[in-house]
Coordinates of N, CA and C in Angstrom, one line a residue:
M8 N 25.5 -16.2 21.2 CA 25.4 -17.4 20.3 C 24.0 -17.9 20.3
N9 N 23.3 -18.0 21.4 CA 22.0 -18.5 21.5 C 21.1 -17.6 20.7
H10 N 21.2 -16.3 20.9 CA 20.4 -15.3 20.2 C 20.5 -15.5 18.7
T11 N 21.8 -15.6 18.2 CA 22.1 -15.8 16.8 C 21.4 -17.1 16.3
R12 N 21.5 -18.1 17.1 CA 21.0 -19.4 16.7 C 19.4 -19.3 16.6
R13 N 18.8 -18.6 17.5 CA 17.3 -18.4 17.5 C 16.9 -17.7 16.2
N14 N 17.7 -16.6 15.9 CA 17.4 -15.9 14.7 C 17.5 -16.7 13.5
F15 N 18.5 -17.6 13.5 CA 18.8 -18.5 12.3 C 17.6 -19.4 12.1
L16 N 17.1 -20.0 13.3 CA 16.1 -21.1 13.3 C 14.7 -20.3 12.8
K17 N 14.5 -19.2 13.3 CA 13.3 -18.4 13.0 C 13.3 -18.1 11.5
F18 N 14.5 -17.7 11.0 CA 14.6 -17.3 9.6 C 14.4 -18.6 8.7
A19 N 15.0 -19.7 9.2 CA 14.9 -20.9 8.4 C 13.4 -21.3 8.4
G20 N 12.7 -21.2 9.5 CA 11.3 -21.6 9.5 C 10.4 -20.8 8.6
L21 N 10.6 -19.5 8.6 CA 9.9 -18.6 7.7 C 10.2 -18.7 6.3
T22 N 11.5 -19.1 6.0 CA 11.9 -19.3 4.6 C 11.2 -20.5 4.1
A23 N 11.2 -21.6 4.9 CA 10.5 -22.8 4.6 C 9.0 -22.5 4.3
A24 N 8.4 -21.7 5.1 CA 7.0 -21.3 4.9 C 6.8 -20.5 3.6
G25 N 7.8 -19.7 3.4 CA 7.8 -18.9 2.1 C 7.9 -19.8 0.8
L26 N 8.8 -20.9 1.0 CA 8.9 -21.8 -0.2 C 7.6 -22.5 -0.4
C27 N 6.9 -22.8 0.6 CA 5.7 -23.6 0.5 C 4.6 -22.8 -0.4
V28 N 4.8 -21.6 -0.4 CA 3.8 -20.8 -1.2 C 4.6 -20.1 -2.4
A29 N 5.7 -20.7 -2.8 CA 6.5 -20.1 -3.9 C 5.8 -19.8 -5.1
S30 N 4.9 -20.9 -5.5 CA 4.1 -20.7 -6.7 C 3.2 -19.6 -6.6
V31 N 2.5 -19.5 -5.5 CA 1.6 -18.4 -5.3 C 2.3 -17.0 -5.3
G32 N 3.4 -17.0 -4.6 CA 4.2 -15.8 -4.5 C 4.7 -15.3 -5.8
G33 N 5.1 -16.2 -6.7 CA 5.5 -15.8 -8.0 C 4.4 -15.2 -8.8
V34 N 3.2 -15.8 -8.6 CA 2.0 -15.3 -9.3 C 1.7 -13.9 -8.8
M35 N 1.6 -13.7 -7.5 CA 1.2 -12.5 -6.9 C 2.2 -11.4 -7.2
A36 N 3.5 -11.7 -7.4 CA 4.5 -10.6 -7.6 C 4.9 -10.5 -9.0
A37 N 4.3 -11.2 -9.9 CA 4.8 -11.3 -11.3 C 4.5 -10.0 -12.0
G38 N 5.3 -9.7 -13.0 CA 5.2 -8.5 -13.7 C 4.4 -8.7 -15.0
P39 N 4.6 -7.8 -15.9 CA 3.8 -7.9 -17.2 C 4.0 -9.3 -17.8
G40 N 2.8 -9.9 -18.3 CA 2.9 -11.2 -18.9 C 2.9 -12.3 -17.9
S41 N 2.4 -12.0 -16.7 CA 2.5 -13.0 -15.6 C 1.4 -14.0 -15.8
T42 N 1.4 -15.0 -15.0 CA 0.5 -16.1 -15.1 C -0.7 -16.0 -14.1
I43 N -0.8 -14.8 -13.6 CA -1.8 -14.6 -12.6 C -3.2 -14.7 -13.3
K44 N -4.1 -15.4 -12.7 CA -5.4 -15.6 -13.3 C -6.5 -15.2 -12.3
D45 N -7.5 -14.5 -12.9 CA -8.6 -14.0 -12.1 C -9.6 -15.1 -11.9
G46 N -10.1 -15.1 -10.7 CA -11.2 -16.1 -10.4 C -12.5 -15.8 -11.0
E47 N -13.5 -16.7 -10.9 CA -14.8 -16.5 -11.5 C -15.4 -15.2 -11.0
K48 N -15.2 -14.8 -9.7 CA -15.8 -13.7 -9.1 C -14.9 -12.5 -9.0
A49 N -13.8 -12.5 -9.8 CA -12.8 -11.4 -9.8 C -13.5 -10.0 -10.1
L50 N -13.0 -9.1 -9.3 CA -13.4 -7.7 -9.5 C -12.6 -7.0 -10.6
K51 N -13.2 -6.3 -11.4 CA -12.4 -5.6 -12.5 C -12.9 -4.2 -12.7
A52 N -11.9 -3.4 -13.3 CA -12.2 -2.0 -13.5 C -11.2 -1.5 -14.6
K53 N -11.6 -0.4 -15.2 CA -10.7 0.2 -16.2 C -9.7 1.1 -15.4
R54 N -10.1 1.6 -14.3 CA -9.2 2.5 -13.5 C -9.7 2.5 -12.0
W55 N -9.0 1.6 -11.3 CA -9.3 1.5 -9.8 C -9.0 2.8 -9.1
G56 N -9.8 3.2 -8.2 CA -9.5 4.4 -7.3 C -10.1 4.2 -6.0
M57 N -9.8 5.1 -5.0 CA -10.2 5.0 -3.7 C -10.5 6.5 -3.2
V58 N -11.6 6.5 -2.3 CA -11.9 7.7 -1.6 C -11.9 7.5 -0.1
I59 N -11.2 8.2 0.6 CA -11.0 8.0 2.1 C -11.7 9.1 2.8
D60 N -12.6 8.8 3.7 CA -13.3 9.8 4.4 C -12.5 10.2 5.7
S61 N -11.8 11.3 5.6 CA -10.8 11.7 6.7 C -11.6 12.1 7.9
K62 N -12.8 12.4 7.8 CA -13.6 12.8 9.0 C -13.8 11.6 9.9
R63 N -14.0 10.5 9.3 CA -14.3 9.3 10.0 C -13.0 8.6 10.3
L64 N -12.0 8.7 9.6 CA -10.6 8.2 9.8 C -9.7 9.3 10.1
G65 N -9.9 10.0 11.2 CA -9.1 11.2 11.5 C -8.2 11.1 12.7
T66 N -8.0 9.9 13.2 CA -7.1 9.7 14.4 C -6.2 8.4 14.1
K67 N -5.2 8.4 14.8 CA -4.3 7.2 14.6 C -5.0 6.0 15.2
E68 N -5.9 6.1 16.2 CA -6.6 5.0 16.7 C -7.6 4.5 15.6
A69 N -8.2 5.4 14.9 CA -9.2 5.0 13.8 C -8.5 4.4 12.6
I70 N -7.3 4.8 12.4 CA -6.5 4.3 11.2 C -5.8 2.9 11.6
E71 N -5.5 2.7 12.8 CA -4.7 1.5 13.2 C -5.4 0.2 12.8
P72 N -6.7 0.0 12.8 CA -7.3 -1.3 12.4 C -7.0 -1.5 10.8
L73 N -6.9 -0.4 10.0 CA -6.6 -0.5 8.7 C -5.2 -1.1 8.5
V74 N -4.3 -0.5 9.2 CA -2.9 -0.9 9.2 C -2.7 -2.3 9.6
K75 N -3.4 -2.7 10.6 CA -3.2 -4.1 11.1 C -3.8 -5.0 10.1
A76 N -4.9 -4.7 9.5 CA -5.5 -5.6 8.5 C -4.6 -5.7 7.3
C77 N -4.1 -4.6 6.7 CA -3.3 -4.6 5.6 C -2.0 -5.3 5.8
H78 N -1.3 -5.1 6.9 CA -0.1 -5.6 7.2 C -0.1 -7.1 7.5
A79 N -1.2 -7.6 8.0 CA -1.4 -9.0 8.4 C -1.6 -9.8 7.0
V80 N -2.4 -9.2 6.2 CA -2.7 -9.9 4.9 C -1.5 -10.0 4.0
H81 N -0.6 -9.0 4.1 CA 0.6 -8.9 3.2 C 2.0 -9.3 3.9
N82 N 1.9 -9.8 5.0 CA 3.1 -10.3 5.7 C 4.1 -9.1 5.8
V83 N 3.6 -7.9 6.2 CA 4.5 -6.7 6.3 C 5.2 -6.9 7.7
P84 N 6.6 -6.9 7.8 CA 7.3 -7.0 9.0 C 7.2 -5.8 9.9
D85 N 7.2 -6.1 11.2 CA 7.2 -5.0 12.2 C 8.6 -4.9 12.8
I86 N 9.4 -4.0 12.1 CA 10.7 -3.8 12.5 C 10.8 -2.5 13.3
P87 N 11.4 -2.6 14.5 CA 11.5 -1.4 15.4 C 12.4 -0.4 14.8
G88 N 12.1 0.9 15.2 CA 13.0 1.9 14.8 C 12.6 2.6 13.5
K89 N 13.5 3.4 13.0 CA 13.3 4.1 11.7 C 13.2 3.2 10.5
Q90 N 13.7 2.0 10.6 CA 13.7 1.1 9.4 C 12.4 0.3 9.2
N91 N 11.4 0.7 9.9 CA 10.2 0.0 9.8 C 9.5 0.1 8.4
V92 N 8.9 -1.0 8.0 CA 8.3 -1.1 6.7 C 6.8 -0.8 6.9
K93 N 6.2 0.0 6.0 CA 4.8 0.4 6.0 C 4.2 0.3 4.7
W94 N 3.0 -0.2 4.6 CA 2.2 -0.1 3.5 C 1.0 1.0 3.6
I95 N 0.6 1.2 4.8 CA -0.4 2.2 5.1 C -0.1 2.7 6.5
W96 N -0.2 4.1 6.6 CA 0.2 4.7 7.9 C -0.6 6.0 8.1
A97 N -0.4 6.6 9.3 CA -1.1 7.8 9.6 C -0.2 9.0 9.7
A98 N -0.6 10.2 9.2 CA 0.3 11.4 9.2 C -0.7 12.6 9.3
G99 N 0.0 13.7 9.7 CA -0.8 15.0 9.8 C -1.0 15.6 8.5
F100 N -1.7 16.8 8.5 CA -2.2 17.4 7.3 C -1.0 17.9 6.5
E101 N 0.0 18.6 7.0 CA 1.1 19.3 6.3 C 2.0 18.1 5.7
E102 N 2.2 17.0 6.4 CA 3.0 16.0 5.9 C 2.3 15.3 4.7
S103 N 0.9 15.2 4.9 CA 0.1 14.5 3.9 C -0.1 15.3 2.6
F104 N -0.3 16.6 2.7 CA -0.7 17.4 1.6 C 0.3 18.5 1.2
D105 N 1.3 18.7 2.0 CA 2.4 19.8 1.7 C 1.7 21.1 1.4
Q106 N 0.7 21.5 2.3 CA 0.0 22.8 2.0 C 0.0 23.5 3.3
P107 N 1.0 24.1 3.8 CA 1.1 24.8 5.1 C 0.1 26.0 5.1
N108 N -0.5 26.1 6.2 CA -1.5 27.1 6.4 C -1.5 27.6 7.9
N109 N -1.1 28.8 8.1 CA -0.9 29.4 9.5 C -2.3 29.6 10.1
Y110 N -3.3 29.6 9.4 CA -4.6 29.9 10.0 C -5.6 28.7 9.8
M111 N -5.1 27.5 9.7 CA -5.9 26.3 9.5 C -6.9 26.1 10.7
D112 N -8.0 25.5 10.3 CA -9.0 25.1 11.4 C -8.3 24.1 12.3
E113 N -8.5 24.3 13.6 CA -7.9 23.5 14.6 C -8.1 22.0 14.4
G114 N -9.4 21.7 14.1 CA -9.8 20.3 14.0 C -9.0 19.6 12.8
L115 N -8.9 20.4 11.7 CA -8.2 19.9 10.6 C -6.7 19.8 10.8
E116 N -6.1 20.7 11.6 CA -4.8 20.8 11.9 C -4.3 19.5 12.7
K117 N -5.2 19.1 13.6 CA -4.9 17.9 14.4 C -5.3 16.6 13.8
R118 N -6.0 16.7 12.8 CA -6.5 15.4 12.0 C -5.4 14.6 11.5
Q119 N -5.5 13.3 11.6 CA -4.6 12.3 11.0 C -5.2 11.8 9.7
F120 N -4.3 11.4 8.7 CA -4.8 11.0 7.5 C -4.2 9.6 7.1
A121 N -5.0 8.7 6.6 CA -4.4 7.4 6.2 C -3.7 7.5 4.8
L122 N -2.4 7.3 4.9 CA -1.6 7.4 3.7 C -1.2 6.1 3.1
L123 N -1.1 6.0 1.8 CA -0.7 4.7 1.2 C -0.2 5.1 -0.3
C124 N 0.2 4.1 -1.0 CA 0.5 4.3 -2.4 C -0.6 4.9 -3.2
N125 N -0.5 6.0 -4.0 CA -1.5 6.6 -4.6 C -1.9 6.0 -6.0
H126 N -1.1 5.0 -6.5 CA -1.4 4.4 -7.8 C -1.6 5.4 -8.8
C127 N -0.6 6.2 -9.1 CA -0.7 7.4 -10.0 C -0.9 7.0 -11.4
T128 N -1.6 7.8 -12.1 CA -1.8 7.5 -13.6 C -0.4 7.8 -14.3
E129 N 0.2 8.8 -13.9 CA 1.6 9.1 -14.4 C 2.6 8.8 -13.3
A130 N 2.8 7.6 -13.0 CA 3.6 7.2 -11.9 C 5.2 7.3 -12.1
P131 N 5.9 8.2 -11.4 CA 7.3 8.4 -11.7 C 8.1 7.2 -11.3
C132 N 7.6 6.4 -10.3 CA 8.3 5.2 -9.9 C 8.4 4.2 -11.0
V133 N 7.4 4.2 -11.8 CA 7.4 3.3 -13.0 C 8.4 3.7 -14.0
R134 N 8.6 5.0 -14.3 CA 9.5 5.5 -15.3 C 10.9 5.3 -14.9
V135 N 11.2 5.3 -13.6 CA 12.6 5.3 -13.2 C 13.1 3.9 -12.9
C136 N 12.3 3.0 -12.7 CA 12.7 1.6 -12.4 C 13.5 1.0 -13.6
P137 N 14.8 0.6 -13.3 CA 15.6 0.1 -14.4 C 15.3 -1.3 -14.9
T138 N 14.7 -2.1 -14.0 CA 14.4 -3.5 -14.3 C 12.9 -3.8 -14.5
K139 N 12.1 -2.8 -14.5 CA 10.6 -2.9 -14.7 C 10.1 -3.7 -13.6
A140 N 10.7 -3.7 -12.4 CA 10.1 -4.4 -11.3 C 8.9 -3.7 -10.8
T141 N 8.8 -2.3 -11.0 CA 7.6 -1.6 -10.8 C 7.0 -1.3 -12.1
Y142 N 5.7 -1.6 -12.3 CA 5.0 -1.5 -13.6 C 3.5 -1.1 -13.3
K143 N 2.9 -0.6 -14.3 CA 1.5 -0.2 -14.2 C 0.6 -1.2 -14.9
R144 N -0.4 -1.7 -14.2 CA -1.3 -2.6 -14.9 C -2.4 -1.9 -15.7
P145 N -3.1 -2.6 -16.6 CA -4.1 -1.9 -17.5 C -5.2 -1.3 -16.6
D146 N -5.4 -1.8 -15.4 CA -6.5 -1.2 -14.6 C -6.0 -0.1 -13.7
G147 N -4.8 0.4 -13.9 CA -4.3 1.6 -13.2 C -3.5 1.3 -11.9
I148 N -3.5 0.1 -11.5 CA -2.8 -0.3 -10.3 C -1.2 -0.3 -10.5
V149 N -0.5 0.3 -9.7 CA 1.0 0.3 -9.8 C 1.5 -0.9 -9.0
A150 N 2.0 -1.9 -9.7 CA 2.3 -3.2 -9.0 C 3.8 -3.4 -9.0
M151 N 4.2 -4.4 -8.3 CA 5.7 -4.8 -8.2 C 5.9 -6.2 -8.4
D152 N 7.1 -6.5 -9.0 CA 7.6 -7.9 -9.2 C 8.8 -7.9 -8.2
Y153 N 8.6 -8.5 -7.1 CA 9.7 -8.6 -6.0 C 11.0 -9.3 -6.6
H154 N 10.8 -10.2 -7.5 CA 11.9 -11.0 -8.0 C 12.8 -10.2 -8.9
R155 N 12.2 -9.1 -9.5 CA 13.0 -8.3 -10.4 C 13.6 -7.1 -9.7
C156 N 13.2 -6.8 -8.5 CA 13.7 -5.7 -7.7 C 15.2 -5.9 -7.3
I157 N 16.1 -5.0 -7.6 CA 17.5 -5.1 -7.4 C 17.9 -4.2 -6.2
G158 N 16.9 -3.5 -5.6 CA 17.2 -2.7 -4.5 C 17.9 -1.4 -4.7
C159 N 17.8 -0.9 -6.0 CA 18.5 0.4 -6.2 C 17.9 1.6 -5.6
R160 N 16.6 1.5 -5.3 CA 15.8 2.5 -4.6 C 15.5 3.7 -5.5
Y161 N 15.6 3.6 -6.8 CA 15.3 4.7 -7.7 C 13.9 5.1 -7.5
C162 N 13.1 4.0 -7.3 CA 11.6 4.1 -7.2 C 11.3 5.0 -5.9
M163 N 12.1 4.8 -4.9 CA 11.9 5.6 -3.6 C 12.2 7.0 -3.9
A164 N 13.2 7.3 -4.6 CA 13.7 8.7 -4.9 C 12.6 9.3 -5.9
G165 N 12.1 8.5 -6.7 CA 11.1 9.1 -7.7 C 9.7 9.3 -7.1
C166 N 9.3 8.5 -6.1 CA 8.0 8.7 -5.5 C 7.9 10.0 -4.6
P167 N 7.0 10.9 -4.9 CA 7.0 12.2 -4.1 C 6.1 12.0 -2.9
F168 N 5.6 10.8 -2.6 CA 4.6 10.6 -1.5 C 5.2 9.7 -0.4
G169 N 6.4 9.3 -0.5 CA 7.1 8.5 0.6 C 6.3 7.2 0.7
A170 N 5.8 6.6 -0.3 CA 4.9 5.5 -0.2 C 5.6 4.1 -0.3
R171 N 6.9 4.2 -0.4 CA 7.6 3.0 -0.5 C 8.6 2.7 0.7
S172 N 8.8 1.4 1.0 CA 9.7 1.0 2.1 C 10.8 0.1 1.5
F173 N 12.0 0.2 2.1 CA 13.1 -0.6 1.7 C 13.5 -1.6 2.9
N174 N 13.7 -2.8 2.6 CA 14.0 -3.7 3.6 C 15.5 -3.7 3.8
F175 N 15.9 -2.8 4.7 CA 17.3 -2.8 5.1 C 17.8 -4.0 5.9
M176 N 16.9 -4.6 6.6 CA 17.1 -5.7 7.4 C 16.4 -6.9 6.9
E177 N 16.7 -8.1 7.4 CA 15.9 -9.3 6.9 C 14.5 -9.3 7.5
P178 N 13.5 -9.0 6.6 CA 12.1 -8.9 7.1 C 11.6 -10.2 7.7
R179 N 12.0 -11.3 7.3 CA 11.4 -12.6 7.7 C 11.8 -12.9 9.2
L180 N 12.8 -12.2 9.7 CA 13.1 -12.4 11.1 C 12.1 -11.6 12.0
H181 N 11.3 -10.7 11.4 CA 10.4 -9.9 12.1 C 9.0 -10.3 11.8
L182 N 8.8 -11.6 11.4 CA 7.4 -12.1 11.2 C 7.2 -13.2 12.1
D183 N 5.9 -13.3 12.5 CA 5.5 -14.4 13.4 C 5.0 -15.6 12.5
A184 N 5.8 -16.6 12.5 CA 5.5 -17.8 11.7 C 4.0 -18.3 11.9
A185 N 3.6 -18.2 13.1 CA 2.2 -18.7 13.4 C 1.1 -17.8 12.8
K186 N 1.4 -16.6 12.5 CA 0.5 -15.6 11.9 C 0.7 -15.4 10.4
L187 N 1.6 -16.1 9.9 CA 2.0 -15.9 8.4 C 0.9 -16.1 7.5
N188 N 0.6 -15.2 6.6 CA -0.4 -15.5 5.5 C 0.3 -16.3 4.4
K189 N 0.0 -17.5 4.3 CA 0.6 -18.4 3.3 C 0.2 -18.2 1.9
E190 N -0.9 -17.3 1.8 CA -1.4 -17.0 0.4 C -0.7 -15.8 -0.2
F191 N 0.3 -15.2 0.6 CA 1.0 -14.1 0.0 C 2.4 -14.2 0.3
P192 N 3.4 -13.8 -0.7 CA 4.8 -14.1 -0.5 C 5.5 -13.2 0.6
T193 N 6.4 -13.7 1.2 CA 7.2 -12.9 2.1 C 8.4 -12.3 1.2
R194 N 9.0 -11.2 1.7 CA 10.0 -10.6 0.9 C 11.4 -10.9 1.6
M195 N 12.5 -10.4 0.9 CA 13.8 -10.6 1.5 C 14.5 -9.3 1.6
R196 N 15.6 -9.3 2.3 CA 16.4 -8.0 2.4 C 16.8 -7.5 1.1
G197 N 16.8 -6.1 1.0 CA 17.3 -5.5 -0.2 C 16.2 -5.3 -1.2
V198 N 14.9 -5.5 -0.9 CA 13.8 -5.4 -1.8 C 12.8 -4.3 -1.3
V199 N 12.3 -3.5 -2.2 CA 11.4 -2.4 -1.9 C 10.0 -3.0 -1.9
E200 N 9.1 -2.5 -1.2 CA 7.7 -2.9 -1.2 C 6.7 -1.8 -0.8
K201 N 5.5 -2.0 -1.1 CA 4.5 -0.9 -1.0 C 3.0 -1.5 -1.2
C202 N 2.0 -0.6 -0.9 CA 0.6 -1.1 -1.1 C 0.4 -1.5 -2.6
N203 N -0.3 -2.5 -2.8 CA -0.6 -3.0 -4.1 C -2.1 -2.9 -4.5
F204 N -2.9 -2.2 -3.7 CA -4.4 -2.2 -3.8 C -5.0 -3.5 -3.7
C205 N -4.3 -4.5 -3.0 CA -4.8 -5.9 -2.8 C -5.2 -6.5 -4.1
V206 N -4.3 -6.5 -5.1 CA -4.6 -7.2 -6.3 C -4.9 -8.6 -6.3
E207 N -4.3 -9.2 -5.2 CA -4.5 -10.7 -5.0 C -5.9 -11.0 -4.5
R208 N -6.5 -10.0 -3.8 CA -7.8 -10.1 -3.3 C -8.8 -9.8 -4.4
L209 N -8.5 -8.7 -5.1 CA -9.4 -8.4 -6.3 C -9.6 -9.6 -7.2
A210 N -8.6 -10.3 -7.4 CA -8.6 -11.5 -8.3 C -9.5 -12.6 -7.8
L211 N -9.8 -12.5 -6.5 CA -10.7 -13.5 -5.9 C -12.1 -13.0 -5.6
G212 N -12.3 -11.7 -6.0 CA -13.6 -11.1 -5.8 C -13.8 -10.4 -4.5
K213 N -12.6 -10.1 -3.8 CA -12.6 -9.5 -2.5 C -12.2 -8.1 -2.6
M214 N -12.7 -7.2 -1.7 CA -12.2 -5.8 -1.7 C -10.9 -5.7 -0.9
P215 N -10.2 -4.7 -1.1 CA -8.9 -4.5 -0.4 C -9.1 -4.6 1.2
A216 N -8.1 -5.1 1.8 CA -8.2 -5.4 3.3 C -8.6 -4.1 4.0
C217 N -7.9 -2.9 3.7 CA -8.2 -1.7 4.4 C -9.6 -1.2 4.2
V218 N -10.2 -1.5 3.0 CA -11.5 -1.1 2.7 C -12.6 -1.9 3.7
E219 N -12.3 -3.1 3.8 CA -13.2 -4.1 4.6 C -13.0 -3.6 6.1
A220 N -11.8 -3.2 6.5 CA -11.6 -2.9 7.8 C -12.1 -1.5 8.2
S221 N -12.3 -0.7 7.2 CA -12.7 0.8 7.4 C -14.2 0.9 7.8
Q222 N -15.0 -0.1 7.7 CA -16.5 -0.1 8.0 C -17.2 1.0 7.2
G223 N -16.9 1.1 6.0 CA -17.5 2.1 5.1 C -16.9 3.5 5.0
A224 N -15.8 3.6 5.7 CA -15.1 5.0 5.6 C -14.2 5.0 4.4
I225 N -13.9 3.9 3.8 CA -13.2 3.9 2.5 C -14.0 3.4 1.4
V226 N -14.2 4.0 0.3 CA -14.9 3.6 -0.9 C -13.9 3.2 -2.0
F227 N -14.0 2.1 -2.6 CA -13.1 1.6 -3.6 C -13.9 1.2 -4.8
G228 N -13.5 1.6 -6.0 CA -14.2 1.2 -7.2 C -13.5 1.7 -8.5
D229 N -14.3 1.8 -9.6 CA -13.9 2.1 -10.9 C -14.1 3.5 -11.2
L230 N -13.1 4.3 -11.2 CA -13.1 5.7 -11.5 C -13.6 6.1 -12.9
S231 N -13.5 5.2 -13.8 CA -13.9 5.4 -15.2 C -15.4 5.1 -15.3
D232 N -16.1 4.6 -14.4 CA -17.5 4.3 -14.5 C -18.3 5.3 -13.7
P233 N -19.1 6.2 -14.4 CA -19.8 7.2 -13.8 C -20.9 6.7 -12.8
A234 N -21.3 5.4 -13.0 CA -22.3 4.9 -12.1 C -21.8 4.2 -11.0
S235 N -20.4 4.1 -10.8 CA -19.8 3.4 -9.7 C -20.0 4.1 -8.4
E236 N -19.9 3.4 -7.3 CA -20.0 4.0 -6.0 C -18.9 5.1 -5.7
V237 N -17.7 4.8 -6.2 CA -16.6 5.7 -5.9 C -16.9 7.0 -6.6
R238 N -17.4 7.0 -7.9 CA -17.8 8.2 -8.6 C -18.9 9.0 -7.9
K239 N -19.9 8.3 -7.3 CA -21.0 8.9 -6.7 C -20.5 9.6 -5.4
V240 N -19.6 9.0 -4.7 CA -19.0 9.7 -3.5 C -18.3 10.9 -3.9
L241 N -17.5 10.9 -5.0 CA -16.8 12.0 -5.5 C -17.6 13.2 -6.0
R242 N -18.8 12.9 -6.4 CA -19.8 13.9 -6.9 C -20.4 14.6 -5.6
E243 N -20.6 13.8 -4.6 CA -21.3 14.3 -3.4 C -20.5 14.9 -2.3
H244 N -19.2 14.8 -2.4 CA -18.3 15.3 -1.4 C -17.1 16.1 -1.9
Y245 N -16.7 17.1 -1.2 CA -15.5 17.8 -1.6 C -14.3 17.0 -1.3
T246 N -13.4 16.7 -2.2 CA -12.2 15.9 -2.0 C -10.9 16.6 -2.5
I247 N -9.9 16.2 -1.9 CA -8.5 16.7 -2.4 C -7.6 15.4 -2.6
R248 N -6.6 15.7 -3.4 CA -5.6 14.6 -3.6 C -4.2 15.1 -3.1
R249 N -3.3 14.3 -2.9 CA -2.0 14.7 -2.4 C -1.1 15.2 -3.6
K250 N -0.6 16.4 -3.4 CA 0.3 17.1 -4.3 C -0.1 17.0 -5.8
P251 N -1.3 17.5 -6.1 CA -1.9 17.4 -7.5 C -1.0 18.2 -8.5
A252 N -0.4 19.2 -8.1 CA 0.4 20.2 -8.9 C 1.6 19.3 -9.5
L253 N 1.9 18.2 -9.0 CA 3.1 17.5 -9.6 C 2.6 16.7 -10.9
G254 N 1.4 16.6 -11.2 CA 0.9 16.0 -12.4 C 0.9 14.5 -12.4
T255 N 1.0 13.8 -11.3 CA 1.1 12.4 -11.3 C -0.3 11.7 -11.3
E256 N -1.3 12.6 -11.1 CA -2.8 12.1 -11.1 C -3.0 11.0 -10.2
P257 N -2.9 11.2 -8.9 CA -3.1 10.1 -7.8 C -4.5 9.5 -8.0
G258 N -4.6 8.2 -7.7 CA -5.8 7.5 -7.6 C -6.5 7.4 -6.3
V259 N -6.0 8.2 -5.3 CA -6.6 8.1 -4.0 C -7.1 9.6 -3.6
Y260 N -8.3 9.7 -3.2 CA -8.9 11.0 -2.9 C -9.2 11.0 -1.4
Y261 N -9.3 12.2 -0.8 CA -9.6 12.4 0.6 C -10.8 13.3 0.8
I262 N -11.9 12.9 1.5 CA -12.9 13.8 1.8 C -12.5 14.6 3.0
I263 N -12.5 15.9 2.8 CA -12.1 16.9 3.8 C -13.3 17.5 4.4

């Protein structure tokens, strides 16, 4: 009884905190035609993209600061067990790229890779969503409207990268109210969520949280601009993308 009461009070407190930022939450999660407004210093691009240096971010220990930064900014719950929600995580080569090689270099075989939503040009998750809760912005970011999500999980079945998480449990019970980011909405049970390339930070002129936490190991910018830093990095380094044969055209590249 006491345990149930504590959970109820914790949920009530987090719900109240969520309601305090309801207007912000609606803006951040809004779909096409939303009222979201860019600030004076907003960062803009025709096609946002990311390059991750896997040589510098090649261990779980190196990737963990990115995970913590991302999850703290976006109120991602830490739910024990297989039902944990993730926006960015670490995985081995074969899980990341689905390219088995019996004679792979040992260093590459043991390397970990930072995985997240690929914000595909031809995003299958967008096509299969029946309520348009998942949609693609003009700048190439695949975003979500949490209020439209009905929890059908079609997007999870359609995504070939495992980049989406479903809230089987009440996520607000697994958040620390003292550490809650009141500038970003919390979610509810039955809703899918994923990386959003930090659209709320871009609107304020800030780079994505993982980019800032990477200390230069992740480059983010406009793929359509030949003079951008991200295009410069792509010219100077050999990179690969996840499952390119599927034709989804991922917006995330990895320096190997």
